[in-house]
mmCIF file of C-alpha atoms in Angstrom:
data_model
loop_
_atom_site.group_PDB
_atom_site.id
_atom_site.type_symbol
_atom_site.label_atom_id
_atom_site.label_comp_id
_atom_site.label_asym_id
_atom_site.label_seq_id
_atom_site.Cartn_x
_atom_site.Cartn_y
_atom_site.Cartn_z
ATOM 1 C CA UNK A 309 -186.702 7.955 60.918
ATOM 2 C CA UNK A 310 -183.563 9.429 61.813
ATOM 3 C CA UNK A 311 -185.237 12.156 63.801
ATOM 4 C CA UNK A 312 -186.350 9.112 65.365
ATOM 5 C CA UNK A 313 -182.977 7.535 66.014
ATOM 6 C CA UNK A 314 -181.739 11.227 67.407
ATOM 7 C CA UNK A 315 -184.869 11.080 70.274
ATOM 8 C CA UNK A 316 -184.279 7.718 71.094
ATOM 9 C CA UNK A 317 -180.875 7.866 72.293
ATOM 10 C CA UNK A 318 -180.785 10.975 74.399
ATOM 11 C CA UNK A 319 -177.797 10.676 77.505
ATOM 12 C CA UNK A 320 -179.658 9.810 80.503
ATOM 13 C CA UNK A 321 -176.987 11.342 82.873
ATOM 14 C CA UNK A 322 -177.637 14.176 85.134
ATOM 15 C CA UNK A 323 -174.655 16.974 85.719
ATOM 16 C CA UNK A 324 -171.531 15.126 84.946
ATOM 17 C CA UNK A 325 -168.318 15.893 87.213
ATOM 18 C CA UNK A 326 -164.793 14.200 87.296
ATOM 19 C CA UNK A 327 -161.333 14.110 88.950
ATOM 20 C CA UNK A 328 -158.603 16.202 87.210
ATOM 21 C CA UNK A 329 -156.361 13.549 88.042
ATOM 22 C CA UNK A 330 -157.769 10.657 86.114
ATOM 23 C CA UNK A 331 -159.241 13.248 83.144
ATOM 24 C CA UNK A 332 -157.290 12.374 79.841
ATOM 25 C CA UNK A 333 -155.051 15.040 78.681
ATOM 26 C CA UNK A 334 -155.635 16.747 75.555
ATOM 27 C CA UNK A 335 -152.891 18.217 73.190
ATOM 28 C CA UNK A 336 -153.409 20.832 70.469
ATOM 29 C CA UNK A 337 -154.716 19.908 67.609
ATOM 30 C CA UNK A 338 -158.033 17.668 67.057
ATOM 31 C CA UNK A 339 -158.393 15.003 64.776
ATOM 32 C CA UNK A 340 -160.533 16.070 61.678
ATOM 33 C CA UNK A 341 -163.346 14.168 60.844
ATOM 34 C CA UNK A 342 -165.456 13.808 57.562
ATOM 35 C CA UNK A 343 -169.213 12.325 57.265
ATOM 36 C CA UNK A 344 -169.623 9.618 55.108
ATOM 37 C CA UNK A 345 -172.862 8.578 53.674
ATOM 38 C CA UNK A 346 -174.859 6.199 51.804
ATOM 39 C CA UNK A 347 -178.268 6.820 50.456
ATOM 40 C CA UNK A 348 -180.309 4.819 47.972
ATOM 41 C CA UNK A 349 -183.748 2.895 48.037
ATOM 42 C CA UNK A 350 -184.989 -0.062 45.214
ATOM 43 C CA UNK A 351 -188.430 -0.930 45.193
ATOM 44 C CA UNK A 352 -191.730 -0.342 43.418
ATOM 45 C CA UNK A 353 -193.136 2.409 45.995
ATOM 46 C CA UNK A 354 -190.271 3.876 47.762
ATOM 47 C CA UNK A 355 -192.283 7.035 46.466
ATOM 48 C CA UNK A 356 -194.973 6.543 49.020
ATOM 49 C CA UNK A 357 -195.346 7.321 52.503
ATOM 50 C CA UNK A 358 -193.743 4.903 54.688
ATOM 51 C CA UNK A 359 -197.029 3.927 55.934
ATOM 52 C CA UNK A 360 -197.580 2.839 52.736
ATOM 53 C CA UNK A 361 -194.931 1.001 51.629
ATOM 54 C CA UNK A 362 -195.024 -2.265 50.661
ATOM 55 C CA UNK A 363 -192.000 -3.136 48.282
ATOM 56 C CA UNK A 364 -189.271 -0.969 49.090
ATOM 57 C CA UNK A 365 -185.842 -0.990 50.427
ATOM 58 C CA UNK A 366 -184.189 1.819 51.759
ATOM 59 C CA UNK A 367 -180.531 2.358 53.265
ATOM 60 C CA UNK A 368 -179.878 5.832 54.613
ATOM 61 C CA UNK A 369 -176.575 5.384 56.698
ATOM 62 C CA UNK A 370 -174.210 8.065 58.037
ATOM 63 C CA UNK A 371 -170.768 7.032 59.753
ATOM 64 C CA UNK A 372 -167.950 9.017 60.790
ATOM 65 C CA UNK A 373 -164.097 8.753 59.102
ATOM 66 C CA UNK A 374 -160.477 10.369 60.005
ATOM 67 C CA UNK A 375 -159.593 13.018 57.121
ATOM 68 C CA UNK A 376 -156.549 13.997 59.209
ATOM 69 C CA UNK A 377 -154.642 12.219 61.912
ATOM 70 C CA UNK A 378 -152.309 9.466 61.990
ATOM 71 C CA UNK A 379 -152.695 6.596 58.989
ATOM 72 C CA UNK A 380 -153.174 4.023 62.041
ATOM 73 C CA UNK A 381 -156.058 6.123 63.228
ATOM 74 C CA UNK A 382 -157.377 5.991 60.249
ATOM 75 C CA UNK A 383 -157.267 2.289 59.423
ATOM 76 C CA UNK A 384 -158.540 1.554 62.951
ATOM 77 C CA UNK A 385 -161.568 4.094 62.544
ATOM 78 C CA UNK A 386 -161.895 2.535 59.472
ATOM 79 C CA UNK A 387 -161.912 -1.028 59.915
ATOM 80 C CA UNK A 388 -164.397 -0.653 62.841
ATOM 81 C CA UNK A 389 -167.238 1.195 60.978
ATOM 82 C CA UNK A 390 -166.722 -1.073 57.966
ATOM 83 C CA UNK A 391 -167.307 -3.584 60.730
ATOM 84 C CA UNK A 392 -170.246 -2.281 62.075
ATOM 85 C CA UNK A 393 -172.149 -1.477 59.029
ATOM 86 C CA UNK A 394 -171.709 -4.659 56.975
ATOM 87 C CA UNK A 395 -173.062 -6.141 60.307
ATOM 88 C CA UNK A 396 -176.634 -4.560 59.933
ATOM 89 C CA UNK A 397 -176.981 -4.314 56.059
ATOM 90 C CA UNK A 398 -175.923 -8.267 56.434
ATOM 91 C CA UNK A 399 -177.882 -8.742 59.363
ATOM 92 C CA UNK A 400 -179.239 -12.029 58.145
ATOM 93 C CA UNK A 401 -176.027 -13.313 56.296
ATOM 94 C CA UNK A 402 -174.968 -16.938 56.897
ATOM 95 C CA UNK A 403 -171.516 -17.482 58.852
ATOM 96 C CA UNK A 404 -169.164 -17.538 56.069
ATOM 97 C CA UNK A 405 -170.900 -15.437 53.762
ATOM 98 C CA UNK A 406 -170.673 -11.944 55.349
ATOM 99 C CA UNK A 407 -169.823 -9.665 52.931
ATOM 100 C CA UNK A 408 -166.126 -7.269 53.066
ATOM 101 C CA UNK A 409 -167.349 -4.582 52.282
ATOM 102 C CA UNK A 410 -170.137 -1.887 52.486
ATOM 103 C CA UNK A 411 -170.728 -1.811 48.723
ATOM 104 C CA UNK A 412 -170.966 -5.599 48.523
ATOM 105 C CA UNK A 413 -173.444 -5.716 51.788
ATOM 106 C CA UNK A 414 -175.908 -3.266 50.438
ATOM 107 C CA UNK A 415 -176.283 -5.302 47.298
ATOM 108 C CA UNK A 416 -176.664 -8.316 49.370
ATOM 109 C CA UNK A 417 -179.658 -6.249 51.156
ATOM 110 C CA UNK A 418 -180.810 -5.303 47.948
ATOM 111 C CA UNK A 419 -181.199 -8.816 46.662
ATOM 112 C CA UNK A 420 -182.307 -10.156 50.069
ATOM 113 C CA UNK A 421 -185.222 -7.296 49.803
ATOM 114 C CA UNK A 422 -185.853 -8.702 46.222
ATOM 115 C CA UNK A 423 -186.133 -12.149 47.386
ATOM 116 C CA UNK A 424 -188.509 -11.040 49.936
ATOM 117 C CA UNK A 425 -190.982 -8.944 47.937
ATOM 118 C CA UNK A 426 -190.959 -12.214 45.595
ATOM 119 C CA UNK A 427 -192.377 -14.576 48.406
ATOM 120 C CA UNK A 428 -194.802 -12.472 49.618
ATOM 121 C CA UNK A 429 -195.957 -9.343 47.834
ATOM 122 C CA UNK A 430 -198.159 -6.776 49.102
ATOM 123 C CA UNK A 431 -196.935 -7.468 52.530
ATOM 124 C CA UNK A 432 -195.128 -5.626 55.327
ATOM 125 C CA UNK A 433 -192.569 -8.427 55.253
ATOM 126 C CA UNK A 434 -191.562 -6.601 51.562
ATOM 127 C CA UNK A 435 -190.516 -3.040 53.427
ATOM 128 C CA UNK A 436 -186.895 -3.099 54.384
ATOM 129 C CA UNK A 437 -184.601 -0.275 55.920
ATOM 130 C CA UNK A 438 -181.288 0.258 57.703
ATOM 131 C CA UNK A 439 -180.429 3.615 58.933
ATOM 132 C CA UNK A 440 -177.555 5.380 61.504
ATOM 133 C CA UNK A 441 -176.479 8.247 62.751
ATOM 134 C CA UNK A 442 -172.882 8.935 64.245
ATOM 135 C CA UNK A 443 -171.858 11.109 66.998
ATOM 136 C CA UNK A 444 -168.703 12.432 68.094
ATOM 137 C CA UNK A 445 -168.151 11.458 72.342
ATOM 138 C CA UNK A 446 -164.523 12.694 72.470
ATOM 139 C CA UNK A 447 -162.014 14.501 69.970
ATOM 140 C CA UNK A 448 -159.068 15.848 72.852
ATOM 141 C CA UNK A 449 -156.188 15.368 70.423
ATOM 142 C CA UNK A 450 -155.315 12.606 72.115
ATOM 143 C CA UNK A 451 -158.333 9.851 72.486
ATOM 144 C CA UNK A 452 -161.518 9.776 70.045
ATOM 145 C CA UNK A 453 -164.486 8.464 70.912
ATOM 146 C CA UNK A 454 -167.540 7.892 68.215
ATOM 147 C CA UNK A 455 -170.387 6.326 68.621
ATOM 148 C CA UNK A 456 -173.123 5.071 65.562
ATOM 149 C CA UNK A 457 -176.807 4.633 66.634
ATOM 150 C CA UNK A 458 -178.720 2.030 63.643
ATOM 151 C CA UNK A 459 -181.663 0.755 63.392
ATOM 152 C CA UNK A 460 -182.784 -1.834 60.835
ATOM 153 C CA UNK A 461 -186.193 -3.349 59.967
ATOM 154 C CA UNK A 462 -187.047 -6.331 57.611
ATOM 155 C CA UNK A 463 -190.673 -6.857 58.536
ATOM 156 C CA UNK A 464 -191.915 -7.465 61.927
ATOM 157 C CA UNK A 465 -193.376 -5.572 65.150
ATOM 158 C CA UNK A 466 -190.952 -3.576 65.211
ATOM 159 C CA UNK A 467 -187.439 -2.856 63.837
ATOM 160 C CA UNK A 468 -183.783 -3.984 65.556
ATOM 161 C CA UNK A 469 -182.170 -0.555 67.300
ATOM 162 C CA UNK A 470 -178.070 -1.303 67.649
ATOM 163 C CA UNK A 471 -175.492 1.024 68.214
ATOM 164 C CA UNK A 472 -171.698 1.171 67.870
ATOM 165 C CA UNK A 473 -168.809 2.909 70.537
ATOM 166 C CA UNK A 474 -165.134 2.672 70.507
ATOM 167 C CA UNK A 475 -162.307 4.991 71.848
ATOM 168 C CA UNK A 476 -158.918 5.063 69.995
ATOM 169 C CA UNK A 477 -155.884 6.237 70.724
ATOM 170 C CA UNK A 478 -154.913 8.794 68.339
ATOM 171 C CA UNK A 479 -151.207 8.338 68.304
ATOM 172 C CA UNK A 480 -151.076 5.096 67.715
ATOM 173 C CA UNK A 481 -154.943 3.812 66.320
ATOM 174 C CA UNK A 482 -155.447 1.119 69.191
ATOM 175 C CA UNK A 483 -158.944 0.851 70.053
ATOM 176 C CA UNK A 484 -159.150 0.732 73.383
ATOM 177 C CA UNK A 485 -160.099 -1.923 75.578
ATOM 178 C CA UNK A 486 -162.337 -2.309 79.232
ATOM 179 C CA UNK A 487 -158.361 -3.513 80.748
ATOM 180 C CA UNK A 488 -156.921 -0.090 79.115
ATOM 181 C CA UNK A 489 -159.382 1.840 80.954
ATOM 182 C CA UNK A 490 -160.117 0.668 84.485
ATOM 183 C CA UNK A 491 -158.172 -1.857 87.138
ATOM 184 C CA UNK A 492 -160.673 -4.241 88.427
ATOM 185 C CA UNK A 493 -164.003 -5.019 86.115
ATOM 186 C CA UNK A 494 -165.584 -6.746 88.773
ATOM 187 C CA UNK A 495 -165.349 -3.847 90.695
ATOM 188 C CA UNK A 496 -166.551 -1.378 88.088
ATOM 189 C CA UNK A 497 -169.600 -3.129 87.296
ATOM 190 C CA UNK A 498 -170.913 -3.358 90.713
ATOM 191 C CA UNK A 499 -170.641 0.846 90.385
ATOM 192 C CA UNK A 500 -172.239 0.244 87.064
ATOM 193 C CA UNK A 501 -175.162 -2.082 88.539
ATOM 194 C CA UNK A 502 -176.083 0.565 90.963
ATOM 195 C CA UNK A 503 -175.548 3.678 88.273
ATOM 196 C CA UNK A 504 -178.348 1.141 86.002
ATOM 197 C CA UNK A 505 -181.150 0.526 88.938
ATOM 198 C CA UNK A 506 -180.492 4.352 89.769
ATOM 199 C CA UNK A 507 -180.830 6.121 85.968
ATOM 200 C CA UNK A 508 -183.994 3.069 86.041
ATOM 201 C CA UNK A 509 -186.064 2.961 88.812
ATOM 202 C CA UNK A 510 -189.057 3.262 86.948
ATOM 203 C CA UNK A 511 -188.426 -0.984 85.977
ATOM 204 C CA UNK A 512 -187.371 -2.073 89.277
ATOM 205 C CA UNK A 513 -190.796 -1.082 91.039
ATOM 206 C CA UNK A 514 -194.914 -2.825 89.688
ATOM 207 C CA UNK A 515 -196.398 -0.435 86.774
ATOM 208 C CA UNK A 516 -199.246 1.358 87.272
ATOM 209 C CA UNK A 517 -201.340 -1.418 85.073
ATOM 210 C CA UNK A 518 -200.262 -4.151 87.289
ATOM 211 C CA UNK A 519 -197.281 -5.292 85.914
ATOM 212 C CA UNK A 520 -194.542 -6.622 87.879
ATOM 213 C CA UNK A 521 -191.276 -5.086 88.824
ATOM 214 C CA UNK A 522 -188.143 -6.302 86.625
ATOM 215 C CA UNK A 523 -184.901 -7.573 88.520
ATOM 216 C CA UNK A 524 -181.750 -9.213 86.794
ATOM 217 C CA UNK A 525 -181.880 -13.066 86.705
ATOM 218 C CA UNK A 526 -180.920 -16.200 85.009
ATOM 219 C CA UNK A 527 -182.127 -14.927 81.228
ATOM 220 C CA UNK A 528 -180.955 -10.931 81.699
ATOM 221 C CA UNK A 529 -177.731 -10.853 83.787
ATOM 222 C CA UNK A 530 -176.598 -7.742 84.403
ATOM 223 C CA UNK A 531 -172.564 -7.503 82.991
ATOM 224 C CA UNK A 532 -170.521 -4.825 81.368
ATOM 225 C CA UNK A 533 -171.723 -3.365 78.437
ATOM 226 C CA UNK A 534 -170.708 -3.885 74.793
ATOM 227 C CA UNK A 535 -170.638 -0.423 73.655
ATOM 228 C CA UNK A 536 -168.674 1.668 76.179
ATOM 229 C CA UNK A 537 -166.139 4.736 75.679
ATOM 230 C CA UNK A 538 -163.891 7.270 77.187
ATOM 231 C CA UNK A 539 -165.566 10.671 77.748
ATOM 232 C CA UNK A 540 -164.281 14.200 78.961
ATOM 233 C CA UNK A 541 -166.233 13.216 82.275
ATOM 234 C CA UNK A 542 -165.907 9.227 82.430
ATOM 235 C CA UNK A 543 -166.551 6.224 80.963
ATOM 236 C CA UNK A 544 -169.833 6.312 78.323
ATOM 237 C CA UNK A 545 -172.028 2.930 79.229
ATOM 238 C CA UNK A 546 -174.631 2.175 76.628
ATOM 239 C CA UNK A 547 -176.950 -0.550 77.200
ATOM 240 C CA UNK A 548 -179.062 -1.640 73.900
ATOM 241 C CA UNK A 549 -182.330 -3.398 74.198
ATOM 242 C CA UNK A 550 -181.998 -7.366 75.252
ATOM 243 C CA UNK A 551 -178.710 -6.625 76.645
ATOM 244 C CA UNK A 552 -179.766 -6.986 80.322
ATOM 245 C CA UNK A 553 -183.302 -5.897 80.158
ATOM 246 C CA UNK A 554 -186.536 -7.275 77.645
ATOM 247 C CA UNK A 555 -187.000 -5.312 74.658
ATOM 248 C CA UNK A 556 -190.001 -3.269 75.868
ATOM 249 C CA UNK A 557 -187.835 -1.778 78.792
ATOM 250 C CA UNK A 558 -185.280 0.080 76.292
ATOM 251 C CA UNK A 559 -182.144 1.539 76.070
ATOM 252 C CA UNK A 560 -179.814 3.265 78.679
ATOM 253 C CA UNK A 561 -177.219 4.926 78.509
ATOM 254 C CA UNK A 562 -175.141 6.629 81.291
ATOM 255 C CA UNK A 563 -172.313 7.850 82.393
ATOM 256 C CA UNK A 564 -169.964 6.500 85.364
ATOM 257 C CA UNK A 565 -167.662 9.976 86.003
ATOM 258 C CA UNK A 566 -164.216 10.093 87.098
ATOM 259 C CA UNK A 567 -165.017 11.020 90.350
ATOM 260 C CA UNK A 568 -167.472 7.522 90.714
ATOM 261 C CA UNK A 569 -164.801 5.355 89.798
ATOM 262 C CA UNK A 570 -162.220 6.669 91.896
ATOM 263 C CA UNK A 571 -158.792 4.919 92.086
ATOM 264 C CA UNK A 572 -161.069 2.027 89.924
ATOM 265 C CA UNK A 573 -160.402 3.872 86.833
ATOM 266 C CA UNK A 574 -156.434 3.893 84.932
ATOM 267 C CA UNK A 575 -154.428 7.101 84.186
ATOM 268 C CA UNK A 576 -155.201 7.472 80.435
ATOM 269 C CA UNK A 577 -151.919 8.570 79.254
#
């Protein structure tokens, strides 16, 4: 599955170029990063096939964490992919109850999954799993940007893709912010709309079986992503299924480069 999770998120961009001016400025001396992981599975036939599986849980998650750079960083870093990964482990918590920690949301899965296989054994709605994989955007010495691709299922046609991004600033841990990085969002997602129906023109036009071309409306407004970041060549855009487009029509992701936004995007100091 995450082979599956690798394939599924490949950059859509074509050659990537960007204006010295606006580039951020590295300094010597990249943060070091460790992997963290957390692998474990309860059930009565986790030891089958996944075809096969009918009572089993299984969490295989990977994240990224700062082993040396600036205790800020590291809280910041921190506090987001605690953030992140309680989210899908807790995925059907009540407001109120979310867990604080990773250790305390997997058990919560765990018992959820038990719960499950109680009410209806032998049945799909028994085979649980939540899974990531973490990238690394930018490490300059001066901004990091990481990204976490999940995927969860809990029963169902099909399981919930999400995804994570942030850029901090390694000095001083801030994650940064749409206002840090560019001067007018209005403007930026109008660049951003076009960048979208450009990287998609396979949805915009009638599919070969009939079906009708999609356009933005009412129920999918096209808006700035969620999940954005600061790259060596612009600003990462990562658009996750239901965000402006049905679930059948996917992910994109994409980069707007320096040289796209122009004067539209800040001097990253």
């Amino acid at each position: 599955m995450i082979t599956r999770l690798h394939m599924g998120f490949l950059l859509l961009a074509g050659t990537l170029t960007f204006s010295c001016q606006n580039k951020p400025s590295g300094q010597e001396g990249v943060v070091v990063l460790e992997k963290h992981t957390l692998e474990k599975s309860e059930g009565k036939d986790c030891d089958k096939p996944d075809t096969l599986r009918f009572d089993c849980a299984v969490i295989n998650l990977s994240w990224p964490g700062v082993k040396e750079g600036s205790a800020a960083l590291q809280k910041s870093v921190t506090a987001w992919t605690d953030d992140y990964l309680i989210s899908i482990l807790a995925l059907m918590a009540e407001e109120g109850s979310v867990p604080k920690s990773i250790d305390a949301a997997a058990k919560a899965y765990f018992a959820m999954h038990q719960e499950m296989a109680k009410e209806a054994p032998g049945s799909p709605m028994s085979s649980f799993m939540a899974e990531s994989v973490d990238t690394v955007l930018l490490n300059d010495g001066r901004h990091l940007t990481l990204k976490i691709d999940g995927e969860t299922y809990m029963g169902g046609a099909h399981g919930s893709p999400t995804a994570a991004i942030a850029s901090f600033d390694v000095k001083t841990g801030k994650k940064l912010s749409w206002d840090d990085l560019i001067t007018d969002k209005a403007a930026v997602q109008k660049l951003a709309e076009k960048k979208f129906r450009s990287e998609r023109q396979d949805i915009f036009q009638p599919g070969e079986d009939g079906s009708p071309a999609f356009n933005f409306d009412d129920t999918f407004q096209f808006k700035l992503p969620d999940n954005y970041g600061l790259t060596a060549e612009g600003i990462y855009f990562s658009y996750l299924h239901y965000e402006v487009t049905p679930y059948a029509l996917g992910r994109t992701d994409f980069v707007l480069t320096f040289e796209e936004l122009g004067a539209l995007m800040k001097k990253v100091q």
